[in-house]
Amino acid sequence: MRERLIRRLQPLLRRLQPLLRRLEPLRLPALSVFTAMILGGVLIALAGGNPLDAYAGMAEGAFGSPRAVSETLVWATPYILAGLSVSLAFRGGLFNIGAEGQLALGALSAAWAGHSLPRLLGVGLPAALHLPATLLLGALAGALWGAAPGWIKARAGGHEVISTIMLNYVALNAVSFLLNGPMKDPAPGNVLSRSPLIDESARLPALVDGFRLHWGFPLALLAAALVGWGLRRTAFGFEIRTAGQNPDAARYAGVRVSRTVIVTMALSGALAGLAGALEVSALHHRHELGFSQGYGFDAIAIALLGKAHPGGTVLAALLFSAMRSGATRMQFLTQIPIDVISVIQALILLFVAADTLVRRIYRIRGERERLVLTRGWGG
């Protein structure tokens, strides 16, 4: 009986083998998330809550209604783009910790373009011109801020981890100065650090009437598809991957590694800048100090969880956005502090980074897939 059942299942298993091989890279991240959720449940229980009720509340808050799904996808939009920003740098052997500053400058540039560009030109701009210009200027600001540490790395050997961290402070403090000074909303009675509202012609419309979900979400998915296609199918994508894995071999093959480093960091910054521009154009319609919710720093965890793969980054961004979107409902139903979500995200990052530990826990054999995240000083 058993042998007959095995013989009947063998054709099905052979057909499933290609799919299983494709899903193989997802095994360790999925187990990392599972392990983090188990430990998070232990923490919830120690805090006096019911883990099952807490996670049920989180799922309800993230997917329990059309509005909940809309809010989850709204959160996912900047997460996808910022995660792609960090992932692209990873594929080039670079560690872009500056996505937070690049995103903030992208938002600031979009706010300026959305409000001041028509007045500077002295003519009204139709939406067909004003909206793309707003988004492009936001992406350009992020690109320039990303190219700077790339140039420092390529020309002077300065480590991009140090330069991107330092440039975050420069960017965030510059944004604070401008929103409290030259770019502050002059409306009577305004005491907040924020820019004026952008024009209607610079606003990205909602994707579904009555919900906050906007066209930035499909744009983020398109960006992920383009990044994946570019890395796999274009000559420059090959140069990025080769320079990331082995710069010496890339030079021997004729790749201009210095140029590749600068352009990779510029493209990485452009994705983060676009994330900030979409937040201004589609949601807030102005830049307000502290609006970004730490997207640029969460993006590092998202890129690591997604193994620096565009598809994996999208899935990781959806997971993080669901947790953020459902956290408020979880707290309302169970009275568990919302900060437990940050703890669970930190545990996910810990287990993704320490995948050897996950292999030992679940007795998984095989060589660990190595991804070159960054190189030494001057490397």
Coordinates of C-alpha atoms in Angstrom, one line a residue:
M1 CA 0.0 0.0 0.0
R2 CA 2.7 2.4 1.0
E3 CA 4.9 1.6 -2.0
R4 CA 1.9 2.0 -4.3
L5 CA 1.2 5.4 -2.9
I6 CA 4.9 6.4 -3.3
R7 CA 4.9 5.3 -6.9
R8 CA 1.8 7.4 -7.6
L9 CA 3.3 10.4 -6.0
Q10 CA 6.6 10.3 -7.8
P11 CA 5.4 11.9 -11.0
L12 CA 3.8 14.7 -9.0
L13 CA 7.0 15.2 -7.0
R14 CA 9.1 15.3 -10.2
R15 CA 6.8 18.1 -11.5
L16 CA 7.1 20.0 -8.3
Q17 CA 10.9 19.8 -8.2
P18 CA 11.5 23.0 -10.3
L19 CA 9.1 24.9 -8.2
L20 CA 10.7 23.7 -5.0
R21 CA 14.2 24.6 -6.3
R22 CA 12.9 28.1 -7.0
L23 CA 11.5 28.4 -3.5
E24 CA 14.7 27.1 -1.9
P25 CA 16.1 30.6 -1.3
L26 CA 13.0 31.5 0.7
R27 CA 13.5 28.7 3.3
L28 CA 15.9 30.4 5.6
P29 CA 14.2 33.8 5.6
A30 CA 10.8 32.1 6.2
L31 CA 12.3 30.1 9.1
S32 CA 13.9 33.3 10.5
V33 CA 10.6 35.1 10.5
F34 CA 8.9 32.0 12.1
T35 CA 11.5 31.8 14.8
A36 CA 11.2 35.6 15.5
M37 CA 7.4 35.3 15.8
I38 CA 7.8 32.4 18.2
L39 CA 10.1 34.4 20.4
G40 CA 7.9 37.4 20.0
G41 CA 5.0 35.3 21.3
V42 CA 7.0 34.4 24.3
L43 CA 7.6 38.1 25.0
I44 CA 3.9 38.8 24.6
A45 CA 3.1 36.1 27.1
L46 CA 5.6 37.4 29.6
A47 CA 4.0 40.8 29.3
G48 CA 0.7 39.2 30.3
G49 CA -0.9 38.9 26.8
N50 CA -2.2 36.1 24.7
P51 CA 0.2 35.6 21.7
L52 CA -2.6 34.1 19.5
D53 CA -4.9 37.0 20.2
A54 CA -2.1 39.5 19.5
Y55 CA -1.2 37.9 16.2
A56 CA -4.8 37.5 15.2
G57 CA -5.3 41.2 16.0
M58 CA -2.2 42.1 13.9
A59 CA -3.6 40.1 11.0
E60 CA -7.0 41.7 11.3
G61 CA -5.4 45.2 11.4
A62 CA -3.4 44.4 8.3
F63 CA -5.8 42.4 6.1
G64 CA -9.1 42.3 7.9
S65 CA -10.9 44.8 5.7
P66 CA -10.4 46.7 2.4
R67 CA -9.3 49.7 4.3
A68 CA -6.8 47.7 6.3
V69 CA -5.4 46.2 3.1
S70 CA -5.2 49.7 1.6
E71 CA -3.2 51.0 4.6
T72 CA -0.9 48.0 4.5
L73 CA -0.1 48.7 0.9
V74 CA 0.4 52.4 1.6
W75 CA 3.0 51.4 4.2
A76 CA 4.6 49.0 1.7
T77 CA 5.2 51.6 -1.0
P78 CA 8.1 53.5 0.7
Y79 CA 9.3 50.2 2.2
I80 CA 9.6 48.6 -1.2
L81 CA 11.5 51.5 -2.8
A82 CA 13.8 52.1 0.2
G83 CA 14.4 48.4 0.5
L84 CA 15.3 48.3 -3.2
S85 CA 17.7 51.2 -2.6
V86 CA 19.6 49.2 0.0
S87 CA 19.4 45.9 -2.0
L88 CA 20.8 47.4 -5.1
A89 CA 23.8 48.7 -3.2
F90 CA 24.2 45.3 -1.6
R91 CA 24.4 43.7 -5.1
G92 CA 27.2 46.0 -5.9
G93 CA 29.1 45.1 -2.7
L94 CA 28.2 48.4 -1.0
F95 CA 26.3 49.1 2.2
N96 CA 24.1 52.1 1.8
I97 CA 23.0 53.2 5.3
G98 CA 22.2 56.7 4.0
A99 CA 18.7 55.8 2.6
E100 CA 17.1 57.8 5.5
G101 CA 18.8 61.0 4.5
Q102 CA 18.3 60.4 0.7
L103 CA 14.6 59.8 1.3
A104 CA 14.3 63.0 3.4
L105 CA 16.1 65.1 0.7
G106 CA 13.9 63.5 -2.0
A107 CA 10.8 64.5 -0.1
L108 CA 12.1 68.0 0.5
S109 CA 12.9 68.4 -3.2
A110 CA 9.5 67.1 -4.2
A111 CA 7.8 69.5 -1.8
W112 CA 9.8 72.4 -3.3
A113 CA 9.0 71.4 -6.8
G114 CA 5.3 70.8 -6.0
H115 CA 4.9 74.3 -4.6
S116 CA 7.6 76.6 -5.9
L117 CA 8.5 75.3 -9.4
P118 CA 5.5 77.0 -11.2
R119 CA 6.1 80.2 -9.4
L120 CA 9.8 80.1 -10.3
L121 CA 9.0 79.6 -13.9
G122 CA 6.2 82.2 -13.8
V123 CA 3.7 79.9 -15.6
G124 CA 1.2 77.3 -14.5
L125 CA 2.2 73.7 -15.1
P126 CA -0.2 71.0 -16.2
A127 CA -0.3 67.8 -14.2
A128 CA 1.3 65.9 -17.1
L129 CA 4.5 68.0 -16.6
H130 CA 4.3 69.1 -13.0
L131 CA 3.8 65.7 -11.5
P132 CA 6.6 63.9 -13.3
A133 CA 8.9 66.9 -12.6
T134 CA 8.1 66.7 -8.9
L135 CA 8.9 62.9 -8.7
L136 CA 12.0 63.2 -10.9
L137 CA 13.5 66.1 -8.8
G138 CA 12.9 64.0 -5.7
A139 CA 14.7 61.0 -7.3
L140 CA 17.5 63.3 -8.5
A141 CA 18.1 64.8 -5.0
G142 CA 18.4 61.2 -3.6
A143 CA 20.7 60.3 -6.5
L144 CA 23.0 63.2 -5.9
W145 CA 23.1 62.4 -2.2
G146 CA 23.8 58.8 -2.9
A147 CA 26.5 59.5 -5.5
A148 CA 28.5 61.6 -3.0
P149 CA 29.6 58.6 -0.8
G150 CA 30.1 56.6 -4.0
W151 CA 32.5 59.2 -5.2
I152 CA 34.3 59.3 -1.9
K153 CA 34.5 55.5 -2.0
A154 CA 35.8 55.3 -5.6
R155 CA 38.2 58.3 -5.5
A156 CA 39.4 58.5 -2.0
G157 CA 38.8 55.0 -0.6
G158 CA 36.5 56.2 2.2
H159 CA 34.2 53.5 3.5
E160 CA 30.6 54.0 2.4
V161 CA 29.3 52.9 5.8
I162 CA 31.0 55.8 7.5
S163 CA 30.2 58.4 4.8
T164 CA 26.5 57.4 4.5
I165 CA 26.0 57.5 8.2
M166 CA 27.6 60.9 8.5
L167 CA 25.7 62.3 5.5
N168 CA 22.4 61.2 7.1
Y169 CA 23.1 63.7 9.8
V170 CA 23.9 66.4 7.3
A171 CA 20.8 65.7 5.3
L172 CA 18.4 65.5 8.2
N173 CA 19.7 68.6 9.9
A174 CA 19.7 70.5 6.6
V175 CA 16.0 69.5 6.1
S176 CA 15.3 70.6 9.7
F177 CA 16.9 74.0 9.1
L178 CA 15.0 74.6 5.8
L179 CA 11.6 73.5 7.2
N180 CA 12.1 75.8 10.2
G181 CA 13.4 78.7 8.0
P182 CA 13.3 79.4 4.2
M183 CA 10.9 76.6 3.3
K184 CA 8.5 76.9 6.3
D185 CA 4.9 77.3 5.6
P186 CA 4.1 81.0 5.9
A187 CA 0.4 80.4 6.6
P188 CA -0.8 82.5 9.5
G189 CA -0.8 80.6 12.7
N190 CA 1.4 77.8 11.5
V191 CA 3.9 76.8 14.2
L192 CA 4.9 73.4 12.7
S193 CA 8.1 72.6 10.8
R194 CA 6.6 71.9 7.5
S195 CA 6.5 73.2 3.9
P196 CA 3.5 74.8 2.2
L197 CA 1.0 72.5 0.5
I198 CA 2.0 71.4 -3.0
D199 CA -0.2 72.4 -6.0
E200 CA -3.0 70.0 -7.2
S201 CA -1.1 69.5 -10.4
A202 CA 1.8 67.9 -8.5
R203 CA -0.3 65.4 -6.5
L204 CA -0.4 61.7 -7.4
P205 CA -4.0 60.5 -7.4
A206 CA -5.5 57.7 -5.4
L207 CA -5.6 54.3 -6.9
V208 CA -9.0 53.5 -5.4
D209 CA -11.6 56.2 -4.5
G210 CA -12.2 56.5 -0.8
F211 CA -8.9 54.9 0.2
R212 CA -5.4 56.3 0.7
L213 CA -3.8 53.7 -1.6
H214 CA -2.2 55.5 -4.5
W215 CA -0.5 54.9 -7.8
G216 CA 2.9 54.9 -6.0
F217 CA 2.3 51.3 -5.1
P218 CA 2.2 49.9 -8.7
L219 CA 5.1 52.3 -9.4
A220 CA 7.1 50.7 -6.6
L221 CA 6.3 47.2 -8.0
L222 CA 7.4 48.4 -11.5
A223 CA 10.7 49.7 -10.0
A224 CA 11.3 46.3 -8.4
A225 CA 10.7 44.6 -11.8
L226 CA 13.0 47.0 -13.5
V227 CA 15.8 46.6 -10.9
G228 CA 15.5 42.8 -11.2
W229 CA 15.5 42.9 -15.0
G230 CA 18.4 45.4 -15.1
L231 CA 20.5 43.3 -12.8
R232 CA 19.9 40.1 -14.7
R233 CA 19.5 41.2 -18.3
T234 CA 21.7 44.3 -18.9
A235 CA 25.4 44.7 -19.3
F236 CA 25.5 47.3 -16.5
G237 CA 23.6 45.0 -14.2
F238 CA 26.4 42.4 -14.9
E239 CA 29.0 45.0 -14.1
I240 CA 27.3 45.8 -10.8
R241 CA 27.1 42.1 -9.8
T242 CA 30.7 41.4 -10.9
A243 CA 32.1 44.5 -9.1
G244 CA 30.1 43.5 -6.0
Q245 CA 31.4 39.9 -5.9
N246 CA 35.0 40.5 -7.0
P247 CA 36.3 44.0 -8.0
D248 CA 39.7 42.6 -9.1
A249 CA 38.1 40.1 -11.5
A250 CA 35.8 42.9 -12.7
R251 CA 38.7 45.1 -13.5
Y252 CA 40.4 42.3 -15.4
A253 CA 37.2 41.8 -17.4
G254 CA 37.3 45.5 -18.4
V255 CA 34.8 46.9 -15.9
R256 CA 35.4 50.4 -14.8
V257 CA 34.8 49.7 -11.1
S258 CA 35.1 53.3 -9.9
R259 CA 32.4 54.4 -12.3
T260 CA 30.3 51.4 -11.4
V261 CA 30.5 52.2 -7.6
I262 CA 29.4 55.8 -8.2
V263 CA 26.5 55.0 -10.5
T264 CA 25.3 52.2 -8.3
M265 CA 25.2 54.5 -5.3
A266 CA 23.5 57.1 -7.3
L267 CA 20.8 54.7 -8.5
S268 CA 20.4 53.5 -4.9
G269 CA 19.9 57.0 -3.7
A270 CA 17.4 57.7 -6.5
L271 CA 15.2 54.9 -5.4
A272 CA 15.2 56.2 -1.8
G273 CA 14.6 59.8 -3.1
L274 CA 11.7 58.5 -5.1
A275 CA 10.2 56.9 -2.0
G276 CA 10.3 60.3 -0.2
A277 CA 8.9 62.1 -3.3
L278 CA 5.9 59.7 -3.4
E279 CA 5.2 60.3 0.3
V280 CA 4.9 64.0 -0.4
S281 CA 3.1 63.8 -3.8
A282 CA 0.6 61.1 -2.9
L283 CA 0.0 61.3 0.8
H284 CA 1.0 64.3 2.8
H285 CA 1.1 66.9 0.0
R286 CA 3.9 68.7 1.9
H287 CA 7.1 67.8 3.7
E288 CA 6.7 67.8 7.5
L289 CA 9.6 67.2 9.9
G290 CA 9.8 63.6 11.0
F291 CA 7.2 62.2 8.6
S292 CA 9.4 59.4 7.3
Q293 CA 8.9 57.1 10.3
G294 CA 12.4 55.7 9.9
Y295 CA 11.8 54.1 6.5
G296 CA 15.4 54.4 5.5
F297 CA 16.7 52.4 8.5
D298 CA 13.9 49.8 8.3
A299 CA 15.0 49.3 4.7
I300 CA 18.2 47.7 5.8
A301 CA 16.3 45.0 7.6
I302 CA 14.0 44.6 4.6
A303 CA 16.9 44.2 2.2
L304 CA 18.6 41.7 4.4
L305 CA 15.4 39.7 4.9
G306 CA 14.9 39.7 1.1
K307 CA 18.4 38.5 0.5
A308 CA 19.0 41.7 -1.6
H309 CA 16.8 40.2 -4.3
P310 CA 14.1 42.5 -5.8
G311 CA 11.3 39.9 -5.4
G312 CA 12.4 39.0 -1.9
T313 CA 12.6 42.7 -1.0
V314 CA 9.0 43.2 -2.1
L315 CA 7.9 40.3 0.0
A316 CA 9.9 41.5 3.0
A317 CA 8.5 45.0 2.6
L318 CA 4.9 43.6 2.6
L319 CA 5.7 41.7 5.8
F320 CA 7.1 44.7 7.5
S321 CA 4.2 46.9 6.3
A322 CA 1.6 44.4 7.5
M323 CA 3.2 44.3 10.9
R324 CA 3.3 48.1 11.1
S325 CA -0.3 48.5 9.8
G326 CA -1.7 45.8 12.1
A327 CA 0.2 47.0 15.2
T328 CA -2.4 49.5 16.3
R329 CA -5.2 47.0 16.0
M330 CA -3.2 44.5 18.0
Q331 CA -2.6 47.0 20.8
F332 CA -6.3 48.0 20.9
L333 CA -7.4 44.3 21.2
T334 CA -4.8 43.0 23.6
Q335 CA -3.3 46.1 25.3
I336 CA 0.1 44.9 24.3
P337 CA 2.6 47.8 23.7
I338 CA 3.0 48.6 20.1
D339 CA 6.8 48.5 20.6
V340 CA 6.7 44.7 20.6
I341 CA 6.6 45.0 16.7
S342 CA 10.0 46.7 16.7
V343 CA 11.3 43.9 18.9
I344 CA 10.0 41.3 16.5
Q345 CA 11.5 43.1 13.6
A346 CA 14.8 43.2 15.4
L347 CA 14.6 39.5 16.0
I348 CA 13.9 38.9 12.4
L349 CA 17.0 40.9 11.4
L350 CA 19.0 39.0 14.0
F351 CA 18.1 35.6 12.7
V352 CA 18.5 36.6 9.1
A353 CA 22.0 37.9 9.8
A354 CA 22.8 34.8 11.9
D355 CA 21.5 32.2 9.4
T356 CA 24.0 29.7 10.7
L357 CA 22.1 29.7 14.0
V358 CA 18.8 29.0 12.1
R359 CA 20.4 26.1 10.2
R360 CA 21.5 24.6 13.5
I361 CA 18.1 25.0 15.1
Y362 CA 16.3 23.3 12.2
R363 CA 19.2 21.0 11.3
I364 CA 19.5 22.3 7.7
R365 CA 22.5 21.1 5.8
G366 CA 24.2 22.8 2.9
E367 CA 26.6 25.6 2.2
R368 CA 25.5 29.0 3.3
E369 CA 24.8 31.4 0.4
R370 CA 27.1 34.3 0.8
L371 CA 26.2 37.8 -0.2
V372 CA 28.9 40.4 -0.2
L373 CA 27.4 43.3 1.7
T374 CA 30.4 45.6 1.9
R375 CA 34.1 45.6 1.5
G376 CA 37.0 46.9 3.6
W377 CA 38.4 50.4 3.6
G378 CA 39.6 51.2 0.2
G379 CA 38.3 47.9 -1.2

